[in-house]
Amino acid sequence: MSRNSVPDFAELLRGAQHSAVHLEMRDLYAVGDEAGLIERFARTGEIVLDPTASFWPGWLATVQDALARGVVMRRARIVSEPVTDYIRWEHAVTALNLGAGEQVRWLPRRRASDIALPGNDFWLIDDRLTMFHFFTGDGDWADPAFEITGDPAAVRLCATAFEAVWERGVPHEKYTV
């Protein structure tokens, strides 16, 4: 499927009826829409929790729309410890995700060794569609940046992996960085 023929994530989420789960497995992301915030945090330690700043307004509105329709949104992150500065920043700004209604858990990588994981981060919508995200080695979006599949084996792998990570994961409010 070419990138031009697949929906963007907001469109994909608008089609969700009951669940949207996201598994993140990288210790560093360097995507353009976060770059300024990350640089500021690295320089000053300052966390910007303004829901009207940067990319947050669009994201938070998308989440709130899905939740209003009854979609449950869960996000799990597998992280190396000690955590990177990026993960420290991500942990701090997760307050915005939680405020919008997402549920978030963290799993130390050492506790994920026996979980069969896909090779890429993903969103799984209604246990029927998987959107894999592709990144370069330094954490920026690759080209193409994503692929959507309804392949039953890929969907099953992602659903099983996510649930295993979620089961072992530490709720955000109990995980310290």
Short mmCIF file of N, CA and C in Angstrom, two decimals:
data_model
loop_
_atom_site.label_atom_id
_atom_site.label_comp_id
_atom_site.label_asym_id
_atom_site.label_seq_id
_atom_site.Cartn_x
_atom_site.Cartn_y
_atom_site.Cartn_z
N MET A 1 0.85 -1.17 0.00
CA MET A 1 0.00 0.00 0.00
C MET A 1 0.90 1.24 0.00
N SER A 2 0.69 2.13 -0.91
CA SER A 2 1.52 3.33 -0.95
C SER A 2 1.06 4.33 0.10
N ARG A 3 1.96 5.19 0.51
CA ARG A 3 1.64 6.18 1.54
C ARG A 3 0.47 7.06 1.10
N ASN A 4 0.38 7.37 -0.18
CA ASN A 4 -0.68 8.24 -0.66
C ASN A 4 -2.05 7.57 -0.64
N SER A 5 -2.08 6.24 -0.57
CA SER A 5 -3.37 5.56 -0.61
C SER A 5 -3.87 5.15 0.77
N VAL A 6 -3.11 5.44 1.82
CA VAL A 6 -3.54 5.06 3.16
C VAL A 6 -3.94 6.31 3.94
N PRO A 7 -4.85 6.15 4.90
CA PRO A 7 -5.28 7.31 5.68
C PRO A 7 -4.18 7.75 6.65
N ASP A 8 -4.26 9.02 7.06
CA ASP A 8 -3.34 9.44 8.11
C ASP A 8 -3.88 8.92 9.44
N PHE A 9 -3.11 9.10 10.51
CA PHE A 9 -3.51 8.51 11.77
C PHE A 9 -4.84 9.07 12.28
N ALA A 10 -5.04 10.38 12.18
CA ALA A 10 -6.29 10.97 12.67
C ALA A 10 -7.49 10.34 11.98
N GLU A 11 -7.36 10.12 10.67
CA GLU A 11 -8.44 9.49 9.92
C GLU A 11 -8.64 8.05 10.38
N LEU A 12 -7.53 7.34 10.59
CA LEU A 12 -7.60 5.95 11.06
C LEU A 12 -8.30 5.89 12.42
N LEU A 13 -7.93 6.79 13.32
CA LEU A 13 -8.53 6.81 14.65
C LEU A 13 -10.01 7.19 14.60
N ARG A 14 -10.38 8.06 13.67
CA ARG A 14 -11.81 8.41 13.52
C ARG A 14 -12.65 7.18 13.18
N GLY A 15 -12.03 6.18 12.57
CA GLY A 15 -12.74 4.95 12.24
C GLY A 15 -12.78 3.94 13.37
N ALA A 16 -12.05 4.19 14.46
CA ALA A 16 -12.03 3.26 15.59
C ALA A 16 -13.39 3.25 16.27
N GLN A 17 -13.79 2.05 16.69
CA GLN A 17 -15.08 1.91 17.36
C GLN A 17 -14.94 1.58 18.84
N HIS A 18 -13.87 0.83 19.22
CA HIS A 18 -13.77 0.47 20.63
C HIS A 18 -12.38 0.58 21.23
N SER A 19 -11.31 0.45 20.43
CA SER A 19 -9.98 0.52 21.04
C SER A 19 -8.92 1.02 20.07
N ALA A 20 -7.94 1.69 20.68
CA ALA A 20 -6.74 2.11 19.95
C ALA A 20 -5.59 1.96 20.93
N VAL A 21 -4.63 1.09 20.60
CA VAL A 21 -3.49 0.87 21.48
C VAL A 21 -2.21 1.19 20.73
N HIS A 22 -1.25 1.71 21.48
CA HIS A 22 0.02 2.15 20.88
C HIS A 22 1.16 1.55 21.67
N LEU A 23 2.10 0.90 20.97
CA LEU A 23 3.29 0.38 21.61
C LEU A 23 4.50 1.13 21.07
N GLU A 24 5.25 1.73 21.99
CA GLU A 24 6.48 2.46 21.66
C GLU A 24 7.65 1.67 22.24
N MET A 25 8.69 1.48 21.43
CA MET A 25 9.80 0.64 21.87
C MET A 25 11.17 1.29 21.72
N ARG A 26 11.23 2.55 21.34
CA ARG A 26 12.51 3.23 21.15
C ARG A 26 12.86 4.07 22.38
N ASP A 27 14.13 4.25 22.61
CA ASP A 27 14.59 5.10 23.71
C ASP A 27 14.82 6.53 23.26
N LEU A 28 14.74 6.76 21.98
CA LEU A 28 14.95 8.10 21.44
C LEU A 28 14.12 8.27 20.18
N TYR A 29 13.39 9.36 20.15
CA TYR A 29 12.67 9.78 18.96
C TYR A 29 13.19 11.18 18.67
N ALA A 30 13.34 11.51 17.42
CA ALA A 30 13.84 12.84 17.05
C ALA A 30 13.00 13.39 15.90
N VAL A 31 11.69 13.25 16.04
CA VAL A 31 10.80 13.72 14.99
C VAL A 31 10.65 15.23 15.08
N GLY A 32 10.50 15.85 13.92
CA GLY A 32 10.51 17.30 13.82
C GLY A 32 9.53 18.03 14.71
N ASP A 33 8.34 17.49 14.92
CA ASP A 33 7.34 18.22 15.70
C ASP A 33 7.65 18.26 17.19
N GLU A 34 8.63 17.50 17.64
CA GLU A 34 9.04 17.53 19.04
C GLU A 34 10.40 18.18 19.25
N ALA A 35 11.12 18.41 18.18
CA ALA A 35 12.52 18.83 18.26
C ALA A 35 12.76 20.04 19.16
N GLY A 36 11.98 21.08 18.99
CA GLY A 36 12.17 22.29 19.78
C GLY A 36 11.94 22.06 21.26
N LEU A 37 10.92 21.28 21.57
CA LEU A 37 10.62 20.99 22.98
C LEU A 37 11.72 20.15 23.62
N ILE A 38 12.24 19.19 22.87
CA ILE A 38 13.30 18.33 23.39
C ILE A 38 14.57 19.15 23.60
N GLU A 39 14.90 19.99 22.64
CA GLU A 39 16.10 20.83 22.76
C GLU A 39 15.99 21.73 23.99
N ARG A 40 14.85 22.33 24.18
CA ARG A 40 14.63 23.20 25.34
C ARG A 40 14.80 22.42 26.65
N PHE A 41 14.24 21.22 26.70
CA PHE A 41 14.36 20.38 27.89
C PHE A 41 15.82 20.01 28.14
N ALA A 42 16.53 19.62 27.09
CA ALA A 42 17.94 19.24 27.22
C ALA A 42 18.78 20.41 27.73
N ARG A 43 18.46 21.61 27.26
CA ARG A 43 19.22 22.81 27.65
C ARG A 43 18.88 23.31 29.05
N THR A 44 17.58 23.29 29.37
CA THR A 44 17.14 23.97 30.59
C THR A 44 16.46 23.07 31.62
N GLY A 45 16.06 21.86 31.19
CA GLY A 45 15.29 21.00 32.07
C GLY A 45 13.83 21.41 32.17
N GLU A 46 13.46 22.43 31.41
CA GLU A 46 12.09 22.95 31.45
C GLU A 46 11.14 22.05 30.68
N ILE A 47 10.01 21.78 31.29
CA ILE A 47 8.95 20.99 30.67
C ILE A 47 7.80 21.93 30.32
N VAL A 48 7.34 21.86 29.10
CA VAL A 48 6.22 22.68 28.66
C VAL A 48 4.97 21.80 28.70
N LEU A 49 4.08 22.10 29.64
CA LEU A 49 2.84 21.34 29.76
C LEU A 49 1.63 22.16 29.31
N ASP A 50 1.86 23.01 28.35
CA ASP A 50 0.81 23.84 27.79
C ASP A 50 0.10 23.06 26.68
N PRO A 51 -1.16 22.69 26.89
CA PRO A 51 -1.86 21.90 25.89
C PRO A 51 -2.15 22.65 24.59
N THR A 52 -1.86 23.95 24.56
CA THR A 52 -2.07 24.72 23.33
C THR A 52 -0.77 24.91 22.55
N ALA A 53 0.34 24.37 23.07
CA ALA A 53 1.64 24.54 22.43
C ALA A 53 1.92 23.42 21.43
N SER A 54 2.72 23.74 20.44
CA SER A 54 3.29 22.78 19.50
C SER A 54 2.21 21.92 18.85
N PHE A 55 2.42 20.62 18.85
CA PHE A 55 1.52 19.66 18.19
C PHE A 55 0.37 19.23 19.09
N TRP A 56 0.38 19.63 20.36
CA TRP A 56 -0.60 19.12 21.32
C TRP A 56 -2.06 19.43 20.97
N PRO A 57 -2.41 20.63 20.53
CA PRO A 57 -3.85 20.88 20.29
C PRO A 57 -4.49 19.88 19.33
N GLY A 58 -3.82 19.58 18.23
CA GLY A 58 -4.37 18.62 17.28
C GLY A 58 -4.46 17.23 17.87
N TRP A 59 -3.40 16.82 18.57
CA TRP A 59 -3.38 15.48 19.14
C TRP A 59 -4.45 15.33 20.23
N LEU A 60 -4.49 16.26 21.14
CA LEU A 60 -5.44 16.17 22.26
C LEU A 60 -6.88 16.19 21.76
N ALA A 61 -7.17 16.98 20.75
CA ALA A 61 -8.53 17.01 20.18
C ALA A 61 -8.87 15.67 19.55
N THR A 62 -7.91 15.06 18.87
CA THR A 62 -8.12 13.75 18.24
C THR A 62 -8.42 12.70 19.30
N VAL A 63 -7.65 12.71 20.39
CA VAL A 63 -7.86 11.76 21.49
C VAL A 63 -9.23 11.98 22.12
N GLN A 64 -9.54 13.22 22.44
CA GLN A 64 -10.81 13.51 23.11
C GLN A 64 -12.01 13.14 22.24
N ASP A 65 -11.88 13.33 20.93
CA ASP A 65 -12.95 12.92 20.02
C ASP A 65 -13.15 11.41 20.07
N ALA A 66 -12.06 10.66 20.05
CA ALA A 66 -12.15 9.19 20.10
C ALA A 66 -12.77 8.74 21.43
N LEU A 67 -12.32 9.32 22.52
CA LEU A 67 -12.85 8.94 23.84
C LEU A 67 -14.33 9.27 23.95
N ALA A 68 -14.75 10.38 23.37
CA ALA A 68 -16.17 10.76 23.40
C ALA A 68 -17.03 9.74 22.67
N ARG A 69 -16.45 9.05 21.70
CA ARG A 69 -17.17 8.00 20.96
C ARG A 69 -17.09 6.65 21.67
N GLY A 70 -16.41 6.60 22.82
CA GLY A 70 -16.32 5.35 23.57
C GLY A 70 -15.08 4.52 23.27
N VAL A 71 -14.12 5.07 22.52
CA VAL A 71 -12.88 4.35 22.21
C VAL A 71 -11.96 4.43 23.43
N VAL A 72 -11.43 3.30 23.83
CA VAL A 72 -10.45 3.25 24.91
C VAL A 72 -9.07 3.36 24.29
N MET A 73 -8.27 4.31 24.78
CA MET A 73 -6.92 4.51 24.23
C MET A 73 -5.90 4.16 25.30
N ARG A 74 -5.02 3.20 24.95
CA ARG A 74 -3.94 2.79 25.85
C ARG A 74 -2.62 2.90 25.12
N ARG A 75 -1.60 3.32 25.85
CA ARG A 75 -0.25 3.48 25.31
C ARG A 75 0.71 2.78 26.26
N ALA A 76 1.59 1.96 25.71
CA ALA A 76 2.62 1.28 26.50
C ALA A 76 3.98 1.61 25.91
N ARG A 77 4.94 1.81 26.80
CA ARG A 77 6.30 2.15 26.37
C ARG A 77 7.28 1.18 27.00
N ILE A 78 8.09 0.57 26.16
CA ILE A 78 9.19 -0.28 26.63
C ILE A 78 10.43 0.60 26.63
N VAL A 79 11.10 0.69 27.80
CA VAL A 79 12.23 1.60 27.92
C VAL A 79 13.43 0.93 28.56
N SER A 80 14.61 1.35 28.12
CA SER A 80 15.86 0.92 28.75
C SER A 80 16.07 1.73 30.01
N GLU A 81 16.70 1.12 30.99
CA GLU A 81 17.03 1.82 32.22
C GLU A 81 18.53 1.71 32.47
N PRO A 82 19.17 2.78 32.93
CA PRO A 82 18.56 4.07 33.20
C PRO A 82 18.03 4.68 31.91
N VAL A 83 16.99 5.50 32.03
CA VAL A 83 16.33 6.06 30.86
C VAL A 83 17.15 7.16 30.22
N THR A 84 16.89 7.39 28.95
CA THR A 84 17.53 8.48 28.21
C THR A 84 16.89 9.81 28.59
N ASP A 85 17.53 10.90 28.21
CA ASP A 85 16.94 12.22 28.43
C ASP A 85 15.61 12.34 27.70
N TYR A 86 15.54 11.73 26.51
CA TYR A 86 14.27 11.78 25.78
C TYR A 86 13.16 11.14 26.59
N ILE A 87 13.41 9.96 27.15
CA ILE A 87 12.38 9.26 27.93
C ILE A 87 12.04 10.07 29.18
N ARG A 88 13.02 10.72 29.78
CA ARG A 88 12.74 11.60 30.93
C ARG A 88 11.75 12.70 30.53
N TRP A 89 12.00 13.31 29.37
CA TRP A 89 11.11 14.35 28.86
C TRP A 89 9.73 13.75 28.57
N GLU A 90 9.71 12.61 27.89
CA GLU A 90 8.44 11.98 27.52
C GLU A 90 7.62 11.64 28.76
N HIS A 91 8.30 11.14 29.79
CA HIS A 91 7.61 10.81 31.04
C HIS A 91 6.96 12.06 31.62
N ALA A 92 7.69 13.16 31.61
CA ALA A 92 7.17 14.41 32.18
C ALA A 92 5.96 14.94 31.41
N VAL A 93 5.99 14.88 30.08
CA VAL A 93 4.88 15.43 29.31
C VAL A 93 3.71 14.46 29.17
N THR A 94 3.86 13.24 29.65
CA THR A 94 2.77 12.27 29.59
C THR A 94 1.56 12.77 30.37
N ALA A 95 1.76 13.72 31.27
CA ALA A 95 0.63 14.33 31.98
C ALA A 95 -0.43 14.84 31.00
N LEU A 96 0.02 15.33 29.84
CA LEU A 96 -0.94 15.82 28.84
C LEU A 96 -1.73 14.66 28.23
N ASN A 97 -1.06 13.55 27.95
CA ASN A 97 -1.76 12.37 27.42
C ASN A 97 -2.81 11.89 28.43
N LEU A 98 -2.41 11.81 29.69
CA LEU A 98 -3.32 11.36 30.74
C LEU A 98 -4.49 12.32 30.90
N GLY A 99 -4.20 13.61 30.84
CA GLY A 99 -5.25 14.61 30.96
C GLY A 99 -6.29 14.51 29.85
N ALA A 100 -5.85 14.05 28.68
CA ALA A 100 -6.79 13.87 27.56
C ALA A 100 -7.59 12.59 27.69
N GLY A 101 -7.14 11.67 28.57
CA GLY A 101 -7.87 10.43 28.78
C GLY A 101 -7.16 9.16 28.36
N GLU A 102 -5.96 9.28 27.83
CA GLU A 102 -5.19 8.07 27.49
C GLU A 102 -4.77 7.38 28.78
N GLN A 103 -4.60 6.07 28.71
CA GLN A 103 -4.01 5.30 29.80
C GLN A 103 -2.59 4.97 29.35
N VAL A 104 -1.62 5.09 30.24
CA VAL A 104 -0.21 4.89 29.86
C VAL A 104 0.49 4.01 30.88
N ARG A 105 1.26 3.05 30.37
CA ARG A 105 2.11 2.20 31.21
C ARG A 105 3.51 2.15 30.64
N TRP A 106 4.46 1.86 31.52
CA TRP A 106 5.88 1.78 31.19
C TRP A 106 6.40 0.40 31.57
N LEU A 107 7.21 -0.19 30.70
CA LEU A 107 7.80 -1.49 31.00
C LEU A 107 9.31 -1.42 30.80
N PRO A 108 10.07 -1.65 31.87
CA PRO A 108 11.52 -1.71 31.71
C PRO A 108 11.88 -2.82 30.71
N ARG A 109 12.77 -2.52 29.79
CA ARG A 109 13.14 -3.44 28.71
C ARG A 109 13.58 -4.81 29.24
N ARG A 110 14.28 -4.84 30.36
CA ARG A 110 14.75 -6.11 30.92
C ARG A 110 13.60 -7.04 31.28
N ARG A 111 12.40 -6.49 31.47
CA ARG A 111 11.23 -7.31 31.81
C ARG A 111 10.44 -7.71 30.56
N ALA A 112 10.96 -7.36 29.38
CA ALA A 112 10.25 -7.68 28.13
C ALA A 112 10.98 -8.75 27.31
N SER A 113 12.03 -9.32 27.86
CA SER A 113 12.89 -10.23 27.08
C SER A 113 12.16 -11.45 26.52
N ASP A 114 11.16 -11.94 27.20
CA ASP A 114 10.47 -13.15 26.73
C ASP A 114 9.15 -12.85 26.02
N ILE A 115 8.94 -11.60 25.64
CA ILE A 115 7.73 -11.22 24.90
C ILE A 115 8.07 -11.14 23.41
N ALA A 116 7.28 -11.82 22.59
CA ALA A 116 7.46 -11.74 21.14
C ALA A 116 6.94 -10.37 20.69
N LEU A 117 7.85 -9.55 20.19
CA LEU A 117 7.52 -8.18 19.80
C LEU A 117 7.71 -7.98 18.30
N PRO A 118 6.85 -7.16 17.68
CA PRO A 118 7.09 -6.82 16.27
C PRO A 118 8.34 -5.94 16.17
N GLY A 119 8.86 -5.77 15.01
CA GLY A 119 10.08 -5.01 14.81
C GLY A 119 9.92 -3.51 14.85
N ASN A 120 8.70 -3.02 14.90
CA ASN A 120 8.45 -1.58 14.85
C ASN A 120 7.35 -1.17 15.82
N ASP A 121 7.39 0.09 16.22
CA ASP A 121 6.29 0.67 16.99
C ASP A 121 5.01 0.54 16.16
N PHE A 122 3.88 0.55 16.85
CA PHE A 122 2.63 0.43 16.10
C PHE A 122 1.46 1.01 16.88
N TRP A 123 0.42 1.31 16.13
CA TRP A 123 -0.92 1.54 16.65
C TRP A 123 -1.76 0.37 16.18
N LEU A 124 -2.61 -0.15 17.04
CA LEU A 124 -3.55 -1.21 16.68
C LEU A 124 -4.95 -0.67 16.93
N ILE A 125 -5.75 -0.67 15.89
CA ILE A 125 -7.11 -0.12 15.96
C ILE A 125 -8.12 -1.26 15.93
N ASP A 126 -8.92 -1.35 16.99
CA ASP A 126 -10.02 -2.32 17.08
C ASP A 126 -9.59 -3.76 16.80
N ASP A 127 -8.35 -4.10 17.08
CA ASP A 127 -7.85 -5.46 16.82
C ASP A 127 -8.10 -5.90 15.38
N ARG A 128 -8.05 -4.91 14.46
CA ARG A 128 -8.29 -5.25 13.05
C ARG A 128 -7.30 -4.61 12.09
N LEU A 129 -6.75 -3.44 12.46
CA LEU A 129 -5.79 -2.74 11.61
C LEU A 129 -4.57 -2.34 12.42
N THR A 130 -3.41 -2.57 11.86
CA THR A 130 -2.17 -2.15 12.50
C THR A 130 -1.50 -1.10 11.63
N MET A 131 -1.07 -0.01 12.27
CA MET A 131 -0.27 1.00 11.60
C MET A 131 1.13 0.91 12.20
N PHE A 132 2.07 0.40 11.41
CA PHE A 132 3.47 0.33 11.84
C PHE A 132 4.12 1.68 11.56
N HIS A 133 4.95 2.15 12.47
CA HIS A 133 5.70 3.40 12.29
C HIS A 133 7.15 3.07 12.04
N PHE A 134 7.76 3.77 11.08
CA PHE A 134 9.14 3.52 10.71
C PHE A 134 9.99 4.75 11.01
N PHE A 135 11.13 4.52 11.65
CA PHE A 135 12.05 5.59 12.04
C PHE A 135 13.44 5.30 11.50
N THR A 136 14.18 6.36 11.31
CA THR A 136 15.59 6.22 10.95
C THR A 136 16.37 5.83 12.21
N GLY A 137 17.64 5.49 12.03
CA GLY A 137 18.47 5.12 13.16
C GLY A 137 18.59 6.20 14.21
N ASP A 138 18.53 7.46 13.78
CA ASP A 138 18.66 8.55 14.75
C ASP A 138 17.31 9.04 15.28
N GLY A 139 16.23 8.34 14.94
CA GLY A 139 14.93 8.61 15.55
C GLY A 139 13.97 9.48 14.78
N ASP A 140 14.36 9.94 13.60
CA ASP A 140 13.43 10.76 12.81
C ASP A 140 12.53 9.84 11.99
N TRP A 141 11.47 10.41 11.42
CA TRP A 141 10.60 9.61 10.56
C TRP A 141 11.38 9.11 9.35
N ALA A 142 11.17 7.86 9.00
CA ALA A 142 11.75 7.29 7.79
C ALA A 142 10.82 7.64 6.63
N ASP A 143 11.21 7.26 5.43
CA ASP A 143 10.37 7.46 4.27
C ASP A 143 10.24 6.12 3.55
N PRO A 144 9.10 5.46 3.60
CA PRO A 144 7.84 5.94 4.17
C PRO A 144 7.88 5.88 5.70
N ALA A 145 7.01 6.65 6.33
CA ALA A 145 6.97 6.76 7.79
C ALA A 145 6.05 5.71 8.42
N PHE A 146 5.16 5.14 7.63
CA PHE A 146 4.24 4.17 8.20
C PHE A 146 3.69 3.24 7.13
N GLU A 147 3.07 2.18 7.61
CA GLU A 147 2.38 1.22 6.75
C GLU A 147 1.19 0.68 7.53
N ILE A 148 0.07 0.58 6.88
CA ILE A 148 -1.13 0.04 7.52
C ILE A 148 -1.41 -1.34 6.94
N THR A 149 -1.72 -2.27 7.84
CA THR A 149 -2.04 -3.62 7.38
C THR A 149 -3.19 -4.19 8.19
N GLY A 150 -3.96 -5.00 7.53
CA GLY A 150 -5.02 -5.76 8.19
C GLY A 150 -4.67 -7.24 8.20
N ASP A 151 -3.42 -7.55 7.84
CA ASP A 151 -2.98 -8.95 7.81
C ASP A 151 -3.25 -9.59 9.17
N PRO A 152 -4.03 -10.67 9.20
CA PRO A 152 -4.40 -11.28 10.48
C PRO A 152 -3.20 -11.69 11.35
N ALA A 153 -2.13 -12.18 10.74
CA ALA A 153 -0.96 -12.59 11.53
C ALA A 153 -0.28 -11.38 12.17
N ALA A 154 -0.15 -10.29 11.44
CA ALA A 154 0.46 -9.07 11.99
C ALA A 154 -0.42 -8.49 13.09
N VAL A 155 -1.72 -8.44 12.85
CA VAL A 155 -2.66 -7.92 13.85
C VAL A 155 -2.59 -8.76 15.12
N ARG A 156 -2.58 -10.07 14.97
CA ARG A 156 -2.52 -10.98 16.12
C ARG A 156 -1.22 -10.79 16.90
N LEU A 157 -0.08 -10.70 16.19
CA LEU A 157 1.21 -10.47 16.85
C LEU A 157 1.16 -9.18 17.66
N CYS A 158 0.67 -8.12 17.06
CA CYS A 158 0.63 -6.82 17.74
C CYS A 158 -0.32 -6.86 18.93
N ALA A 159 -1.47 -7.48 18.78
CA ALA A 159 -2.43 -7.55 19.89
C ALA A 159 -1.84 -8.35 21.05
N THR A 160 -1.22 -9.47 20.75
CA THR A 160 -0.63 -10.31 21.79
C THR A 160 0.53 -9.60 22.47
N ALA A 161 1.39 -8.97 21.67
CA ALA A 161 2.53 -8.24 22.23
C ALA A 161 2.05 -7.10 23.12
N PHE A 162 1.10 -6.32 22.63
CA PHE A 162 0.63 -5.19 23.43
C PHE A 162 0.06 -5.66 24.75
N GLU A 163 -0.79 -6.66 24.72
CA GLU A 163 -1.43 -7.12 25.97
C GLU A 163 -0.40 -7.66 26.95
N ALA A 164 0.64 -8.34 26.46
CA ALA A 164 1.69 -8.84 27.35
C ALA A 164 2.45 -7.67 27.99
N VAL A 165 2.77 -6.67 27.19
CA VAL A 165 3.47 -5.48 27.72
C VAL A 165 2.56 -4.76 28.70
N TRP A 166 1.31 -4.59 28.35
CA TRP A 166 0.37 -3.88 29.22
C TRP A 166 0.24 -4.59 30.57
N GLU A 167 0.12 -5.90 30.53
CA GLU A 167 -0.03 -6.70 31.76
C GLU A 167 1.16 -6.49 32.70
N ARG A 168 2.36 -6.45 32.16
CA ARG A 168 3.57 -6.28 32.96
C ARG A 168 3.91 -4.83 33.25
N GLY A 169 3.35 -3.93 32.48
CA GLY A 169 3.72 -2.52 32.57
C GLY A 169 3.34 -1.89 33.90
N VAL A 170 4.06 -0.85 34.22
CA VAL A 170 3.83 -0.08 35.44
C VAL A 170 2.98 1.14 35.07
N PRO A 171 1.85 1.34 35.76
CA PRO A 171 1.06 2.53 35.47
C PRO A 171 1.90 3.80 35.59
N HIS A 172 1.61 4.76 34.74
CA HIS A 172 2.42 5.97 34.68
C HIS A 172 2.68 6.59 36.05
N GLU A 173 1.64 6.73 36.85
CA GLU A 173 1.79 7.40 38.13
C GLU A 173 2.69 6.65 39.12
N LYS A 174 2.98 5.38 38.83
CA LYS A 174 3.85 4.59 39.71
C LYS A 174 5.25 4.40 39.16
N TYR A 175 5.45 4.79 37.90
CA TYR A 175 6.77 4.61 37.28
C TYR A 175 7.59 5.88 37.45
N THR A 176 8.78 5.73 37.98
CA THR A 176 9.66 6.87 38.16
C THR A 176 10.86 6.75 37.23
N VAL A 177 11.32 7.89 36.77
CA VAL A 177 12.48 7.91 35.86
C VAL A 177 13.68 8.49 36.57
#
